[in-house]
């Protein structure tokens, strides 16, 4: 399987009868697209990488990669590192996912927080007329 494809992975059954996987959950909590999740998973493998490397490995456009990286940076899921030794011209940046244990703990915490807030909203708003 190439890095551009997400594995089907485990899915959960929702009360509506629909099933949901990792992309669905991260999309709901963080507003991430399948491309964003693909980029995140790629950055979790190995050393920090530049946008050109991601474009080549994932077979995605520069615009798609940059959009995903900006969203992942904004969400605090990846970090940007100035490439050492690049003195001429514009600085070149490398990207890497945060430490796996830290990232997993953040996601689990954020998902629990989402669930708590949804519960509070139901408590407050769901009342008979």
Coordinates of N, CA and C in Angstrom, one line a residue:
X1 N 0.9 -1.2 0.0 CA 0.0 0.0 0.0 C 0.9 1.2 0.0
X2 N 0.6 2.2 -0.9 CA 1.4 3.4 -0.9 C 1.0 4.3 0.2
X3 N 1.9 5.3 0.5 CA 1.6 6.2 1.6 C 0.4 7.1 1.4
X4 N 0.0 7.2 0.1 CA -1.2 8.1 -0.2 C -2.5 7.5 0.3
X5 N -2.5 6.2 0.5 CA -3.8 5.5 0.9 C -3.8 5.3 2.4
X6 N -4.9 5.6 3.0 CA -5.1 5.2 4.4 C -5.7 3.8 4.5
X7 N -5.2 3.0 5.4 CA -5.8 1.7 5.6 C -7.2 1.9 6.1
X8 N -8.0 0.9 5.8 CA -9.4 1.0 6.3 C -9.5 1.1 7.8
X9 N -8.6 0.3 8.5 CA -8.5 0.4 9.9 C -9.8 0.1 10.6
X10 N -9.7 0.2 11.9 CA -10.9 -0.1 12.8 C -12.0 1.0 12.6
X11 N -13.2 0.5 12.7 CA -14.3 1.4 12.6 C -15.2 1.2 13.8
X12 N -15.9 2.2 14.2 CA -16.9 2.1 15.3 C -18.3 2.3 14.7
X13 N -19.3 1.7 15.3 CA -20.7 1.9 14.9 C -21.3 2.9 15.8
X14 N -21.9 3.9 15.1 CA -22.5 5.0 15.8 C -24.0 4.7 16.1
X15 N -24.7 5.4 17.0 CA -26.1 5.1 17.2 C -27.0 5.3 16.0
X16 N -26.5 6.1 15.0 CA -27.3 6.3 13.8 C -27.2 5.1 12.9
X17 N -26.3 4.2 13.2 CA -26.1 3.1 12.3 C -24.9 3.3 11.4
X18 N -24.4 4.5 11.3 CA -23.3 4.8 10.5 C -22.0 4.3 11.2
X19 N -21.0 4.0 10.4 CA -19.7 3.7 11.0 C -18.7 4.8 10.8
X20 N -17.8 4.9 11.7 CA -16.8 6.0 11.7 C -15.4 5.4 11.9
X21 N -14.4 6.0 11.2 CA -13.0 5.6 11.4 C -12.2 6.8 11.9
X22 N -10.9 6.6 11.9 CA -10.0 7.7 12.4 C -10.2 9.0 11.6
X23 N -10.3 9.0 10.3 CA -10.5 10.2 9.5 C -11.8 10.9 10.0
X24 N -12.9 10.2 10.1 CA -14.1 10.8 10.5 C -14.0 11.5 11.9
X25 N -13.4 10.8 12.8 CA -13.2 11.4 14.2 C -12.3 12.6 14.2
X26 N -11.2 12.5 13.5 CA -10.3 13.7 13.4 C -10.9 14.8 12.6
X27 N -11.7 14.5 11.6 CA -12.4 15.5 10.9 C -13.4 16.2 11.8
X28 N -14.1 15.5 12.6 CA -15.2 16.1 13.4 C -14.5 17.0 14.5
X29 N -13.5 16.5 15.2 CA -12.9 17.2 16.3 C -11.9 18.3 15.9
X30 N -11.2 18.1 14.8 CA -10.2 19.1 14.4 C -10.5 19.7 13.0
X31 N -11.5 19.3 12.3 CA -11.8 19.8 11.0 C -10.8 19.3 9.9
X32 N -10.1 18.2 10.2 CA -9.1 17.6 9.3 C -9.7 16.9 8.1
X33 N -9.1 17.0 7.0 CA -9.6 16.2 5.8 C -8.8 14.9 5.7
X34 N -9.2 14.1 4.8 CA -8.4 12.8 4.6 C -7.0 13.1 4.2
X35 N -6.8 14.2 3.4 CA -5.4 14.6 3.0 C -4.6 15.0 4.2
X36 N -5.3 15.8 5.1 CA -4.6 16.3 6.3 C -4.1 15.1 7.1
X37 N -5.0 14.1 7.3 CA -4.7 12.9 8.1 C -3.5 12.1 7.4
X38 N -3.6 12.0 6.1 CA -2.5 11.3 5.3 C -1.2 12.0 5.6
X39 N -1.2 13.3 5.5 CA 0.1 14.1 5.7 C 0.6 13.9 7.2
X40 N -0.3 13.9 8.1 CA 0.0 13.7 9.5 C 0.6 12.3 9.7
X41 N 0.0 11.3 9.2 CA 0.5 9.9 9.4 C 1.9 9.8 8.7
X42 N 2.1 10.4 7.5 CA 3.4 10.4 6.8 C 4.4 11.0 7.7
X43 N 4.1 12.1 8.4 CA 5.1 12.8 9.2 C 5.4 12.1 10.5
X44 N 4.5 11.1 10.8 CA 4.8 10.3 12.0 C 5.9 9.3 11.8
X45 N 6.1 9.0 10.5 CA 7.1 8.0 10.1 C 8.5 8.6 9.8
X46 N 9.5 8.3 10.6 CA 10.8 8.8 10.3 C 11.1 10.2 10.7
X47 N 12.2 10.7 10.0 CA 12.7 12.0 10.3 C 11.8 13.1 9.8
X48 N 12.1 14.4 10.2 CA 11.4 15.5 9.6 C 11.6 15.6 8.1
X49 N 10.6 16.1 7.4 CA 10.6 16.1 6.0 C 10.2 17.5 5.5
X50 N 10.7 17.8 4.3 CA 10.3 19.1 3.6 C 9.1 18.8 2.7
X51 N 8.5 19.9 2.2 CA 7.3 19.8 1.4 C 7.6 19.1 0.1
X52 N 8.8 19.2 -0.5 CA 9.1 18.5 -1.7 C 9.0 17.0 -1.5
X53 N 9.6 16.6 -0.4 CA 9.6 15.2 -0.1 C 8.2 14.6 0.1
X54 N 7.4 15.4 0.8 CA 6.0 15.0 1.0 C 5.2 14.9 -0.3
X55 N 5.5 15.9 -1.2 CA 4.8 15.9 -2.5 C 5.1 14.6 -3.2
X56 N 6.4 14.3 -3.3 CA 6.9 13.1 -4.0 C 6.4 11.8 -3.4
X57 N 6.5 11.7 -2.1 CA 6.1 10.5 -1.4 C 4.6 10.2 -1.4
X58 N 3.8 11.3 -1.3 CA 2.4 11.2 -1.2 C 1.6 11.4 -2.5
X59 N 2.4 11.9 -3.5 CA 1.8 12.1 -4.8 C 0.6 13.2 -4.7
X60 N 0.9 14.2 -4.0 CA 0.0 15.3 -3.8 C 0.6 16.6 -4.3
X61 N -0.3 17.6 -4.6 CA 0.2 18.9 -5.1 C 0.8 19.7 -3.9
X62 N 1.7 20.6 -4.3 CA 2.3 21.5 -3.3 C 1.3 22.3 -2.6
X63 N 0.2 22.7 -3.3 CA -0.9 23.5 -2.6 C -1.6 22.6 -1.5
X64 N -1.8 21.4 -1.9 CA -2.5 20.4 -0.9 C -1.6 20.2 0.3
X65 N -0.3 20.0 0.0 CA 0.6 19.7 1.1 C 0.7 21.0 2.0
X66 N 0.8 22.1 1.4 CA 0.9 23.4 2.2 C -0.4 23.6 3.0
X67 N -1.5 23.4 2.4 CA -2.8 23.6 3.1 C -2.9 22.7 4.3
X68 N -2.5 21.4 4.1 CA -2.6 20.4 5.2 C -1.6 20.8 6.3
X69 N -0.3 21.2 5.9 CA 0.7 21.5 6.9 C 0.2 22.7 7.7
X70 N -0.3 23.7 7.1 CA -0.8 24.9 7.9 C -1.9 24.5 8.8
X71 N -2.8 23.7 8.4 CA -3.9 23.3 9.3 C -3.3 22.4 10.5
X72 N -2.4 21.5 10.2 CA -1.8 20.7 11.2 C -1.0 21.5 12.2
X73 N -0.3 22.5 11.7 CA 0.5 23.4 12.6 C -0.5 24.2 13.5
X74 N -1.5 24.7 12.9 CA -2.5 25.5 13.7 C -3.2 24.7 14.8
X75 N -3.4 23.4 14.5 CA -4.0 22.5 15.5 C -2.9 22.0 16.5
X76 N -1.6 22.3 16.3 CA -0.6 21.9 17.3 C -0.2 20.4 17.1
X77 N -0.5 19.8 15.9 CA -0.3 18.4 15.7 C 1.1 18.1 15.1
X78 N 1.7 19.1 14.5 CA 3.0 19.0 13.9 C 3.8 20.2 14.3
X79 N 5.2 20.1 14.1 CA 6.0 21.2 14.3 C 6.9 21.5 13.1
X80 N 7.3 22.8 13.0 CA 8.1 23.2 11.8 C 9.5 23.5 12.4
X81 N 10.5 23.0 11.6 CA 11.9 23.2 12.0 C 12.6 23.8 10.9
X82 N 13.3 24.9 11.2 CA 14.2 25.6 10.2 C 15.3 24.6 9.8
X83 N 15.5 24.4 8.6 CA 16.5 23.4 8.1 C 17.9 24.0 8.5
X84 N 18.7 23.3 9.2 CA 20.1 23.8 9.5 C 20.9 23.8 8.2
X85 N 21.8 24.7 8.2 CA 22.8 24.8 7.1 C 22.3 25.4 5.8
X86 N 21.0 25.8 5.7 CA 20.5 26.4 4.5 C 20.6 27.9 4.7
X87 N 21.7 28.5 4.1 CA 22.0 29.9 4.4 C 21.5 30.8 3.2
X88 N 21.5 30.4 2.0 CA 21.2 31.2 0.9 C 19.6 31.3 0.6
X89 N 19.2 32.4 0.3 CA 17.8 32.6 -0.1 C 16.8 32.4 1.1
X90 N 15.6 32.0 0.7 CA 14.5 31.8 1.7 C 14.9 30.6 2.6
X91 N 14.5 30.7 3.9 CA 14.8 29.6 4.7 C 13.9 28.4 4.3
X92 N 14.4 27.2 4.4 CA 13.7 26.0 4.1 C 13.3 25.4 5.4
X93 N 12.0 24.9 5.5 CA 11.5 24.3 6.7 C 11.3 22.8 6.5
X94 N 11.4 22.1 7.6 CA 11.1 20.7 7.7 C 10.0 20.6 8.6
X95 N 9.2 19.5 8.5 CA 8.0 19.3 9.3 C 8.1 17.9 9.9
X96 N 7.6 17.8 11.1 CA 7.6 16.5 11.8 C 6.4 16.5 12.8
X97 N 5.8 15.4 12.9 CA 4.7 15.2 13.8 C 5.2 15.3 15.2
X98 N 4.4 15.8 16.1 CA 4.8 15.8 17.5 C 5.1 14.4 18.0
X99 N 5.8 14.3 19.1 CA 6.1 12.9 19.7 C 4.8 12.1 19.8
X100 N 4.9 10.8 19.4 CA 3.7 10.0 19.3 C 2.9 9.9 20.6
X101 N 3.6 9.7 21.8 CA 2.9 9.6 23.0 C 2.2 10.9 23.4
X102 N 2.9 12.0 23.1 CA 2.3 13.4 23.3 C 1.1 13.6 22.4
X103 N 1.2 13.3 21.1 CA 0.2 13.4 20.1 C -1.0 12.6 20.5
X104 N -0.8 11.4 20.8 CA -1.9 10.5 21.2 C -2.7 11.0 22.4
X105 N -1.9 11.4 23.4 CA -2.5 11.9 24.7 C -3.3 13.2 24.4
X106 N -2.8 14.1 23.5 CA -3.5 15.3 23.1 C -4.8 15.0 22.4
X107 N -4.7 14.0 21.5 CA -5.9 13.7 20.7 C -7.0 13.0 21.6
X108 N -6.6 12.1 22.5 CA -7.5 11.5 23.4 C -8.1 12.5 24.3
X109 N -7.3 13.4 24.8 CA -7.8 14.5 25.7 C -8.8 15.4 25.0
X110 N -8.5 15.8 23.8 CA -9.4 16.7 23.0 C -10.7 16.0 22.6
X111 N -10.6 14.7 22.3 CA -11.8 13.9 22.0 C -12.7 13.8 23.2
X112 N -12.1 13.5 24.4 CA -12.9 13.5 25.6 C -13.5 14.9 25.9
X113 N -12.8 15.9 25.7 CA -13.3 17.3 25.9 C -14.5 17.6 25.0
X114 N -14.3 17.1 23.7 CA -15.5 17.3 22.7 C -16.7 16.6 23.2
X115 N -16.5 15.3 23.7 CA -17.7 14.5 24.2 C -18.3 15.2 25.4
X116 N -17.5 15.7 26.3 CA -18.0 16.4 27.5 C -18.8 17.6 27.1
X117 N -18.3 18.4 26.2 CA -19.0 19.6 25.8 C -20.3 19.3 25.1
X118 N -20.3 18.2 24.3 CA -21.5 17.8 23.6 C -22.6 17.4 24.7
X119 N -22.1 16.7 25.7 CA -23.0 16.2 26.8 C -23.6 17.4 27.5
X120 N -22.7 18.4 27.8 CA -23.2 19.7 28.4 C -24.2 20.4 27.6
X121 N -24.0 20.4 26.3 CA -25.0 21.1 25.4 C -26.3 20.4 25.4
X122 N -26.3 19.0 25.4 CA -27.5 18.3 25.4 C -28.2 18.5 26.7
X123 N -27.5 18.5 27.8 CA -28.1 18.8 29.2 C -28.8 20.2 29.2
X124 N -28.1 21.2 28.6 CA -28.6 22.6 28.6 C -29.8 22.8 27.6
X125 N -29.6 22.2 26.4 CA -30.6 22.6 25.3 C -31.7 21.6 25.1
X126 N -31.5 20.3 25.4 CA -32.5 19.3 25.1 C -33.6 19.3 26.2
X127 N -34.6 20.0 26.0 CA -35.7 20.1 27.0 C -37.0 20.1 26.3
X128 N -38.1 19.6 27.0 CA -39.4 19.6 26.4 C -39.9 21.1 26.2
X129 N -40.7 21.2 25.2 CA -41.2 22.6 24.9 C -42.2 23.1 25.9

